[in-house]
Short mmCIF file of C-alpha atoms in Angstrom, two decimals:
data_model
loop_
_atom_site.label_atom_id
_atom_site.label_comp_id
_atom_site.label_asym_id
_atom_site.label_seq_id
_atom_site.Cartn_x
_atom_site.Cartn_y
_atom_site.Cartn_z
CA UNK A 1 19.12 1.27 -2.14
CA UNK A 2 20.76 -2.02 -3.14
CA UNK A 3 19.78 -3.61 0.17
CA UNK A 4 16.10 -2.77 -0.43
CA UNK A 5 16.08 -4.02 -4.03
CA UNK A 6 18.09 -7.20 -3.41
CA UNK A 7 16.48 -7.82 -0.01
CA UNK A 8 12.91 -7.87 -1.32
CA UNK A 9 13.96 -10.00 -4.31
CA UNK A 10 15.71 -12.54 -2.07
CA UNK A 11 12.69 -12.89 0.23
CA UNK A 12 10.38 -13.31 -2.79
CA UNK A 13 12.51 -16.13 -4.26
CA UNK A 14 12.88 -17.87 -0.88
CA UNK A 15 9.14 -17.54 -0.28
CA UNK A 16 8.38 -19.00 -3.71
CA UNK A 17 10.53 -22.06 -3.01
CA UNK A 18 8.85 -22.61 0.37
CA UNK A 19 5.35 -22.20 -1.12
CA UNK A 20 6.28 -24.63 -3.91
CA UNK A 21 7.10 -27.45 -1.48
CA UNK A 22 4.53 -30.30 -1.21
CA UNK A 23 4.22 -29.70 2.56
CA UNK A 24 2.82 -26.23 1.82
CA UNK A 25 0.15 -27.38 -0.64
CA UNK A 26 -3.09 -29.34 -0.61
CA UNK A 27 -2.64 -30.00 -4.35
CA UNK A 28 0.24 -29.54 -6.85
CA UNK A 29 1.17 -25.95 -7.74
CA UNK A 30 3.36 -24.66 -10.57
CA UNK A 31 6.50 -22.73 -9.65
CA UNK A 32 5.11 -19.70 -11.54
CA UNK A 33 2.02 -19.64 -9.31
CA UNK A 34 4.19 -20.11 -6.21
CA UNK A 35 6.43 -17.24 -7.36
CA UNK A 36 3.38 -15.07 -8.11
CA UNK A 37 1.90 -15.79 -4.67
CA UNK A 38 5.22 -15.03 -2.95
CA UNK A 39 5.56 -11.79 -4.92
CA UNK A 40 2.03 -10.64 -4.11
CA UNK A 41 2.62 -11.45 -0.41
CA UNK A 42 6.00 -9.75 -0.01
CA UNK A 43 4.85 -6.78 -2.10
CA UNK A 44 1.64 -6.73 0.02
CA UNK A 45 -0.54 -6.60 -3.08
CA UNK A 46 -3.23 -9.28 -2.90
CA UNK A 47 -3.62 -10.37 -6.52
CA UNK A 48 -3.62 -14.19 -6.59
CA UNK A 49 -3.63 -16.87 -9.27
CA UNK A 50 -4.78 -19.55 -6.80
CA UNK A 51 -7.29 -19.50 -3.94
CA UNK A 52 -5.17 -19.55 -0.74
CA UNK A 53 -7.92 -21.21 1.35
CA UNK A 54 -8.02 -24.30 -0.87
CA UNK A 55 -4.47 -24.34 -2.27
CA UNK A 56 -2.29 -24.09 0.83
CA UNK A 57 -1.97 -26.24 3.94
CA UNK A 58 -1.66 -24.67 7.38
CA UNK A 59 2.11 -24.60 6.79
CA UNK A 60 1.64 -22.76 3.50
CA UNK A 61 -0.69 -20.25 5.14
CA UNK A 62 1.80 -19.59 7.94
CA UNK A 63 4.49 -18.96 5.30
CA UNK A 64 2.07 -16.56 3.58
CA UNK A 65 1.51 -14.74 6.88
CA UNK A 66 5.26 -14.37 7.51
CA UNK A 67 5.86 -13.09 3.96
CA UNK A 68 3.05 -10.53 4.35
CA UNK A 69 4.46 -9.33 7.68
CA UNK A 70 7.98 -8.99 6.26
CA UNK A 71 6.63 -7.17 3.21
CA UNK A 72 4.49 -4.83 5.30
CA UNK A 73 7.15 -3.86 7.82
CA UNK A 74 9.89 -3.74 5.21
CA UNK A 75 13.20 -5.53 4.90
CA UNK A 76 15.10 -2.88 6.85
CA UNK A 77 12.79 -3.02 9.88
CA UNK A 78 12.90 -6.82 9.94
CA UNK A 79 16.71 -6.94 9.72
CA UNK A 80 16.96 -4.30 12.46
CA UNK A 81 14.56 -6.29 14.64
CA UNK A 82 16.71 -9.40 14.12
CA UNK A 83 19.84 -7.50 15.15
CA UNK A 84 18.06 -6.16 18.25
CA UNK A 85 17.02 -9.69 19.25
CA UNK A 86 20.65 -10.75 19.00
CA UNK A 87 21.58 -7.61 21.00
CA UNK A 88 23.94 -6.68 18.21
CA UNK A 89 25.01 -3.04 17.92
CA UNK A 90 23.67 -1.17 14.88
CA UNK A 91 26.60 0.40 13.00
CA UNK A 92 26.63 3.92 11.53
CA UNK A 93 26.47 2.47 8.00
CA UNK A 94 23.37 0.46 8.95
CA UNK A 95 21.81 3.54 10.57
CA UNK A 96 22.26 5.41 7.28
CA UNK A 97 20.37 2.61 5.49
CA UNK A 98 17.54 2.90 8.05
CA UNK A 99 17.54 6.69 7.61
CA UNK A 100 17.14 6.33 3.82
CA UNK A 101 14.42 3.70 4.18
CA UNK A 102 12.26 5.89 6.46
CA UNK A 103 13.18 9.30 4.99
CA UNK A 104 14.43 10.54 8.36
CA UNK A 105 16.32 13.84 8.64
CA UNK A 106 19.01 12.69 11.09
CA UNK A 107 20.74 9.56 12.37
CA UNK A 108 19.62 10.22 15.94
CA UNK A 109 16.88 8.00 17.40
CA UNK A 110 16.60 5.72 14.36
CA UNK A 111 16.82 2.44 16.26
CA UNK A 112 14.31 3.76 18.79
CA UNK A 113 12.01 4.67 15.90
CA UNK A 114 12.21 1.13 14.47
CA UNK A 115 11.56 -0.30 17.95
CA UNK A 116 8.43 1.87 18.25
CA UNK A 117 7.29 0.79 14.79
CA UNK A 118 7.63 -2.90 15.70
CA UNK A 119 5.87 -2.45 19.04
CA UNK A 120 3.08 -0.33 17.53
CA UNK A 121 2.56 -2.86 14.74
CA UNK A 122 2.20 -5.77 17.18
CA UNK A 123 -0.24 -3.81 19.38
CA UNK A 124 -2.47 -2.67 16.49
CA UNK A 125 -2.45 -6.09 14.81
CA UNK A 126 -3.21 -7.72 18.17
CA UNK A 127 -6.21 -5.46 18.79
CA UNK A 128 -7.41 -6.04 15.22
CA UNK A 129 -7.08 -9.81 15.67
CA UNK A 130 -9.30 -9.69 18.78
CA UNK A 131 -12.08 -7.81 16.95
CA UNK A 132 -11.87 -10.16 13.97
CA UNK A 133 -11.89 -13.21 16.24
CA UNK A 134 -15.17 -12.09 17.82
CA UNK A 135 -16.93 -12.52 14.47
CA UNK A 136 -14.87 -15.36 13.02
CA UNK A 137 -15.25 -17.49 16.19
CA UNK A 138 -19.01 -17.40 15.71
CA UNK A 139 -18.68 -18.54 12.11
CA UNK A 140 -15.75 -21.00 12.24
CA UNK A 141 -15.30 -22.03 15.88
CA UNK A 142 -12.92 -20.69 18.53
CA UNK A 143 -9.55 -22.06 17.33
CA UNK A 144 -10.08 -21.33 13.65
CA UNK A 145 -11.69 -18.00 14.54
CA UNK A 146 -8.57 -16.88 16.44
CA UNK A 147 -6.29 -18.06 13.61
CA UNK A 148 -8.42 -16.26 11.01
CA UNK A 149 -8.40 -13.17 13.21
CA UNK A 150 -4.60 -13.10 13.39
CA UNK A 151 -4.12 -13.75 9.67
CA UNK A 152 -6.59 -11.15 8.45
CA UNK A 153 -5.46 -8.54 10.97
CA UNK A 154 -1.88 -8.81 9.69
CA UNK A 155 -3.09 -8.83 6.08
CA UNK A 156 -5.28 -5.75 6.62
CA UNK A 157 -2.71 -3.73 8.57
CA UNK A 158 0.00 -4.55 6.02
CA UNK A 159 -2.43 -3.49 3.27
CA UNK A 160 -2.01 -6.90 1.62
CA UNK A 161 -5.66 -7.86 1.14
CA UNK A 162 -4.89 -11.59 1.00
CA UNK A 163 -7.56 -13.67 2.70
CA UNK A 164 -8.07 -17.35 3.57
CA UNK A 165 -11.88 -17.24 3.55
CA UNK A 166 -12.51 -18.43 -0.02
CA UNK A 167 -13.02 -16.91 -3.45
CA UNK A 168 -15.18 -13.91 -2.49
CA UNK A 169 -12.89 -12.08 -0.05
CA UNK A 170 -15.08 -10.31 2.57
CA UNK A 171 -18.25 -10.28 0.41
CA UNK A 172 -20.23 -12.32 2.95
CA UNK A 173 -19.50 -9.61 5.54
CA UNK A 174 -20.67 -6.65 3.44
CA UNK A 175 -23.36 -5.88 6.05
CA UNK A 176 -21.19 -6.53 9.13
CA UNK A 177 -20.16 -3.27 10.87
CA UNK A 178 -17.62 -5.14 13.03
CA UNK A 179 -15.67 -6.63 10.10
CA UNK A 180 -16.00 -3.52 7.92
CA UNK A 181 -14.93 -1.00 10.56
CA UNK A 182 -12.10 -3.21 11.89
CA UNK A 183 -10.73 -3.74 8.38
CA UNK A 184 -11.00 -0.07 7.44
CA UNK A 185 -9.25 1.09 10.61
CA UNK A 186 -6.39 -1.40 10.14
CA UNK A 187 -5.95 -0.38 6.49
CA UNK A 188 -5.92 3.34 7.33
CA UNK A 189 -3.52 2.93 10.28
CA UNK A 190 -1.15 0.84 8.18
CA UNK A 191 -1.37 3.11 5.17
CA UNK A 192 -1.04 6.50 6.88
CA UNK A 193 2.65 5.93 7.64
CA UNK A 194 4.60 5.23 10.82
CA UNK A 195 6.10 8.74 10.96
CA UNK A 196 2.59 10.23 11.05
CA UNK A 197 1.63 7.80 13.83
CA UNK A 198 4.34 8.92 16.15
CA UNK A 199 4.06 12.58 15.29
CA UNK A 200 0.39 12.44 16.34
CA UNK A 201 1.18 10.33 19.45
CA UNK A 202 4.01 12.62 20.58
CA UNK A 203 1.82 15.72 20.23
CA UNK A 204 -1.05 13.90 21.94
CA UNK A 205 1.22 13.21 24.93
CA UNK A 206 2.14 16.89 25.15
CA UNK A 207 -1.55 17.83 25.20
CA UNK A 208 -2.27 15.14 27.81
CA UNK A 209 0.46 16.48 30.09
CA UNK A 210 -0.68 20.04 29.29
CA UNK A 211 2.66 21.02 27.79
CA UNK A 212 0.76 22.56 24.86
CA UNK A 213 -2.91 23.70 24.56
CA UNK A 214 -5.46 21.49 22.77
CA UNK A 215 -5.95 24.05 20.00
CA UNK A 216 -2.35 23.40 18.91
CA UNK A 217 -2.92 19.65 18.39
CA UNK A 218 -2.90 19.99 14.59
CA UNK A 219 -0.74 23.07 14.12
CA UNK A 220 2.19 21.48 16.00
CA UNK A 221 2.30 18.50 13.63
CA UNK A 222 5.05 18.29 11.02
CA UNK A 223 4.15 19.45 7.51
CA UNK A 224 4.45 15.88 6.22
CA UNK A 225 1.89 14.66 8.76
CA UNK A 226 -0.54 17.48 7.99
CA UNK A 227 -0.42 16.82 4.24
CA UNK A 228 -0.75 13.04 4.68
CA UNK A 229 -3.73 13.32 7.06
CA UNK A 230 -5.64 16.00 5.12
CA UNK A 231 -5.07 14.37 1.72
CA UNK A 232 -6.12 10.99 3.09
CA UNK A 233 -9.34 12.44 4.54
CA UNK A 234 -10.20 14.26 1.29
CA UNK A 235 -9.63 11.14 -0.82
CA UNK A 236 -11.62 8.91 1.54
CA UNK A 237 -14.59 11.29 1.74
CA UNK A 238 -14.60 11.99 -2.01
CA UNK A 239 -14.16 8.29 -2.81
CA UNK A 240 -17.02 7.30 -0.52
CA UNK A 241 -19.42 9.89 -1.96
CA UNK A 242 -18.58 9.09 -5.59
CA UNK A 243 -18.79 5.31 -5.10
CA UNK A 244 -22.13 5.79 -3.32
CA UNK A 245 -23.61 7.98 -6.07
CA UNK A 246 -22.26 6.01 -9.05
CA UNK A 247 -23.20 2.55 -7.72
CA UNK A 248 -26.38 3.48 -5.81
CA UNK A 249 -28.76 1.55 -8.09
CA UNK A 250 -26.34 -1.12 -9.34
CA UNK A 251 -27.67 -4.53 -8.15
CA UNK A 252 -24.30 -6.18 -8.88
CA UNK A 253 -22.53 -4.06 -6.25
CA UNK A 254 -24.45 -2.09 -3.59
CA UNK A 255 -27.88 -1.66 -5.24
CA UNK A 256 -29.61 -4.31 -3.08
CA UNK A 257 -28.36 -2.93 0.25
CA UNK A 258 -30.18 -0.46 2.49
CA UNK A 259 -28.92 3.14 2.69
CA UNK A 260 -26.72 2.62 5.75
CA UNK A 261 -25.17 -0.50 4.27
CA UNK A 262 -24.59 1.30 0.96
CA UNK A 263 -22.68 4.06 2.76
CA UNK A 264 -20.60 1.48 4.64
CA UNK A 265 -19.83 -0.51 1.47
CA UNK A 266 -18.94 2.70 -0.40
CA UNK A 267 -16.63 3.79 2.42
CA UNK A 268 -15.01 0.35 2.46
CA UNK A 269 -14.38 0.56 -1.28
CA UNK A 270 -12.82 4.02 -0.90
CA UNK A 271 -10.54 2.71 1.86
CA UNK A 272 -9.57 -0.58 0.21
CA UNK A 273 -8.50 1.15 -3.02
CA UNK A 274 -5.86 2.91 -0.91
CA UNK A 275 -3.73 -0.24 -1.54
CA UNK A 276 -5.48 -2.85 0.62
CA UNK A 277 -7.21 -5.26 -1.78
CA UNK A 278 -10.04 -6.66 0.35
CA UNK A 279 -13.46 -6.37 -1.26
CA UNK A 280 -17.05 -6.65 -0.07
CA UNK A 281 -18.59 -6.82 -3.55
CA UNK A 282 -17.59 -8.07 -7.00
CA UNK A 283 -15.28 -5.53 -8.64
CA UNK A 284 -16.28 -6.79 -12.09
CA UNK A 285 -19.88 -5.76 -11.42
CA UNK A 286 -19.21 -2.02 -11.05
CA UNK A 287 -19.95 0.54 -13.76
CA UNK A 288 -17.09 1.62 -16.05
CA UNK A 289 -17.05 5.16 -14.66
CA UNK A 290 -16.70 3.75 -11.12
CA UNK A 291 -13.89 1.55 -12.37
CA UNK A 292 -11.98 4.58 -13.68
CA UNK A 293 -12.57 6.43 -10.38
CA UNK A 294 -11.09 3.50 -8.48
CA UNK A 295 -8.12 3.33 -10.87
CA UNK A 296 -7.30 6.94 -9.90
CA UNK A 297 -7.68 6.17 -6.18
CA UNK A 298 -5.48 3.08 -6.53
CA UNK A 299 -2.84 4.98 -8.49
CA UNK A 300 -2.60 7.64 -5.75
CA UNK A 301 -2.38 5.01 -3.01
CA UNK A 302 -1.48 5.59 0.63
CA UNK A 303 1.14 7.63 2.47
CA UNK A 304 4.93 7.16 2.55
CA UNK A 305 6.72 5.44 5.42
CA UNK A 306 3.95 2.89 5.99
CA UNK A 307 2.64 -0.34 4.51
CA UNK A 308 0.83 1.25 1.54
CA UNK A 309 1.89 1.50 -2.08
CA UNK A 310 0.92 3.75 -4.98
CA UNK A 311 2.12 7.20 -5.99
CA UNK A 312 1.57 8.33 -2.36
CA UNK A 313 -0.71 11.02 -0.92
CA UNK A 314 2.10 13.52 -0.31
CA UNK A 315 3.34 13.23 -3.90
CA UNK A 316 -0.19 13.78 -5.23
CA UNK A 317 -0.76 16.73 -2.88
CA UNK A 318 2.55 18.33 -3.85
CA UNK A 319 1.75 18.07 -7.57
CA UNK A 320 -1.68 19.60 -6.95
CA UNK A 321 -0.16 22.44 -4.90
CA UNK A 322 2.42 23.11 -7.63
CA UNK A 323 -0.37 23.25 -10.22
CA UNK A 324 -2.36 25.65 -8.03
CA UNK A 325 0.73 27.83 -7.44
CA UNK A 326 1.43 28.04 -11.17
CA UNK A 327 -2.17 29.01 -12.00
CA UNK A 328 -2.16 31.92 -9.54
CA UNK A 329 1.21 33.12 -10.78
CA UNK A 330 3.11 32.27 -7.63
CA UNK A 331 6.70 31.08 -7.36
CA UNK A 332 7.02 29.20 -4.08
CA UNK A 333 4.89 26.17 -3.25
CA UNK A 334 3.23 26.87 0.10
CA UNK A 335 1.18 24.70 2.42
CA UNK A 336 -0.01 25.26 6.01
CA UNK A 337 2.08 28.43 6.35
CA UNK A 338 5.22 26.63 5.21
CA UNK A 339 7.30 26.83 2.05
CA UNK A 340 7.85 23.43 0.45
CA UNK A 341 11.46 22.71 -0.52
CA UNK A 342 12.07 22.78 -4.29
CA UNK A 343 13.84 19.42 -4.09
CA UNK A 344 10.63 17.87 -2.75
CA UNK A 345 8.70 19.01 -5.81
CA UNK A 346 11.40 17.70 -8.18
CA UNK A 347 11.31 14.29 -6.49
CA UNK A 348 7.49 14.29 -6.57
CA UNK A 349 7.40 15.13 -10.28
CA UNK A 350 10.02 12.53 -11.22
CA UNK A 351 8.23 9.91 -9.10
CA UNK A 352 4.95 10.70 -10.86
CA UNK A 353 6.51 10.44 -14.32
CA UNK A 354 8.24 7.16 -13.46
CA UNK A 355 5.06 5.68 -11.99
CA UNK A 356 2.99 6.81 -14.96
CA UNK A 357 5.56 5.44 -17.39
CA UNK A 358 5.66 2.06 -15.65
CA UNK A 359 1.85 1.92 -15.52
CA UNK A 360 1.36 2.79 -19.20
CA UNK A 361 4.09 0.37 -20.28
CA UNK A 362 2.66 -2.47 -18.18
CA UNK A 363 -0.86 -1.84 -19.47
CA UNK A 364 0.32 -1.75 -23.09
CA UNK A 365 2.36 -4.96 -22.81
CA UNK A 366 -0.52 -6.91 -21.20
CA UNK A 367 -2.97 -5.52 -23.80
CA UNK A 368 -0.67 -6.88 -26.54
CA UNK A 369 -0.30 -10.29 -24.85
CA UNK A 370 -3.97 -10.84 -24.03
CA UNK A 371 -6.74 -11.46 -26.61
CA UNK A 372 -8.98 -8.62 -27.79
CA UNK A 373 -11.93 -10.13 -25.90
CA UNK A 374 -10.55 -8.64 -22.66
CA UNK A 375 -11.47 -4.97 -22.38
CA UNK A 376 -8.77 -2.33 -21.99
CA UNK A 377 -10.54 -0.98 -18.90
CA UNK A 378 -10.14 -4.34 -17.13
CA UNK A 379 -6.45 -4.45 -18.02
CA UNK A 380 -5.99 -0.87 -16.79
CA UNK A 381 -7.70 -1.83 -13.52
CA UNK A 382 -5.46 -4.87 -13.12
CA UNK A 383 -2.19 -3.04 -13.83
CA UNK A 384 -3.10 -0.11 -11.55
CA UNK A 385 -3.92 -2.63 -8.83
CA UNK A 386 -0.56 -4.40 -9.31
CA UNK A 387 1.66 -1.32 -9.56
CA UNK A 388 0.00 0.40 -6.60
CA UNK A 389 0.14 -2.90 -4.64
CA UNK A 390 -3.64 -2.87 -4.11
CA UNK A 391 -4.83 -6.36 -5.03
CA UNK A 392 -8.31 -5.62 -6.39
CA UNK A 393 -9.22 -7.42 -9.60
CA UNK A 394 -12.17 -7.57 -11.95
CA UNK A 395 -11.89 -11.39 -12.12
CA UNK A 396 -8.93 -11.21 -14.51
CA UNK A 397 -5.81 -12.41 -12.65
CA UNK A 398 -6.51 -16.16 -12.83
CA UNK A 399 -7.31 -15.97 -16.56
CA UNK A 400 -4.15 -14.16 -17.67
CA UNK A 401 -1.47 -15.76 -19.83
CA UNK A 402 2.01 -16.53 -18.50
CA UNK A 403 3.55 -13.38 -20.02
CA UNK A 404 0.93 -11.16 -18.40
CA UNK A 405 1.49 -12.77 -14.99
CA UNK A 406 5.22 -12.04 -15.28
CA UNK A 407 4.44 -8.41 -16.15
CA UNK A 408 2.16 -8.16 -13.09
CA UNK A 409 4.94 -9.54 -10.87
CA UNK A 410 7.35 -6.90 -12.20
CA UNK A 411 4.73 -4.19 -11.57
CA UNK A 412 4.10 -5.41 -8.02
CA UNK A 413 7.83 -5.49 -7.28
CA UNK A 414 8.39 -2.02 -8.75
CA UNK A 415 5.42 -0.70 -6.79
CA UNK A 416 6.66 -2.08 -3.46
CA UNK A 417 10.32 -1.14 -3.82
CA UNK A 418 9.40 2.20 -5.40
CA UNK A 419 10.02 3.50 -8.94
CA UNK A 420 12.45 6.13 -7.62
CA UNK A 421 14.51 3.51 -5.75
CA UNK A 422 14.91 1.42 -8.89
CA UNK A 423 15.72 4.49 -11.01
CA UNK A 424 18.41 5.66 -8.55
CA UNK A 425 19.92 2.19 -8.49
CA UNK A 426 20.47 2.21 -12.25
CA UNK A 427 21.31 5.91 -12.52
CA UNK A 428 24.75 5.54 -10.96
CA UNK A 429 26.65 8.14 -8.96
CA UNK A 430 26.59 11.79 -10.02
CA UNK A 431 30.00 13.34 -10.66
CA UNK A 432 30.63 16.03 -8.02
CA UNK A 433 32.09 18.38 -10.63
CA UNK A 434 28.96 18.07 -12.79
CA UNK A 435 26.76 18.65 -9.73
CA UNK A 436 28.55 21.89 -8.81
CA UNK A 437 28.74 23.50 -12.26
CA UNK A 438 26.36 26.30 -13.30
CA UNK A 439 25.31 26.85 -16.93
CA UNK A 440 23.71 29.92 -18.58
CA UNK A 441 19.90 30.05 -18.27
CA UNK A 442 17.67 30.31 -21.33
CA UNK A 443 13.87 30.20 -21.66
CA UNK A 444 12.04 27.92 -24.12
CA UNK A 445 8.51 28.09 -25.53
CA UNK A 446 5.92 25.98 -23.67
CA UNK A 447 2.43 24.98 -24.84
#
């Protein structure tokens, strides 16, 4: 736990110093803005107080790219990759750290898992860069088009949402199927989680070699993978439909597009709220009800074990299943013919309460700091975006006061490291005697 917390913090500070150097900037930058940019990069959020295209030199943009990649893969994966390059043996203690970072059940095959994650990441980002470069080369020339392709592929896969195109993110490409589909696929693949990736791939291989029948392709997946995939699909479909209906006639968002383009823009919005941060229309132009819908989608976020932030799909699904079980008078939480471990529900509930507490606290503090002219809904949107490491903003980030920017940095850091990780770090060790004792049970009145 300490390695995760201290590791991310160390990279953020180092990144801030590097981004603060004159060689990284086209014009002077304050250390606060450099620190904010480093935080949003390492925490793969996307909220920015400066425009990267105009603020940073090529050196600064390369530093940004490296920080995003480290933040997306995670400190543990990057350290492990460094050790593998040096051909250094991974100790048992280090394997335990990797196990905790990726929520693995055993110490076996951990290094192989990290190796597969690194290889898979490079392959997917490489393919994404090629598709991006096809469009960007037409618009910016071959060399710049390839560079833009690499940068935005890494940013999309890592769910960072930081771009070097200007002030309007991907707004100029709102009608481009190539850019929209490429970005959405990269975001989904990065946000679904590496463990889901390889569970699907391993089962796909068994079907290919006819070790199992095709009809078992879903049933043979682990429960975690099933929940992550189904919840992701439900949220994406529901998000697309609701964004489409609510914004259909809004000229400030998708109102001026044809039906096909409206569907594509609505789908993109549903995907990007899953912690990516790219946008194809002005977020400040959407209706209030759409804003609240997107706050919920951002708060839920992506899946564990990947590049996404937020509460996580599995946590949300588990809370919903527990609610459903309670309403029908059941005792055990069941899903896909499996009983969910009670410990999983406890962790999900505590994670939800911690995330909600951090979100409400952050929103309240910023509301106190900022003038009354800024609506509460905009502040709620901003804090949800920061805590869930999304990066969408209703044109508020650059106008915030110093205190509010510091609060956003804390929210981004807490969102990337994880509320539970921070809580466990400060909780201390549980006394074994206290853990083993059993007290008399007594019911209390509820409701």
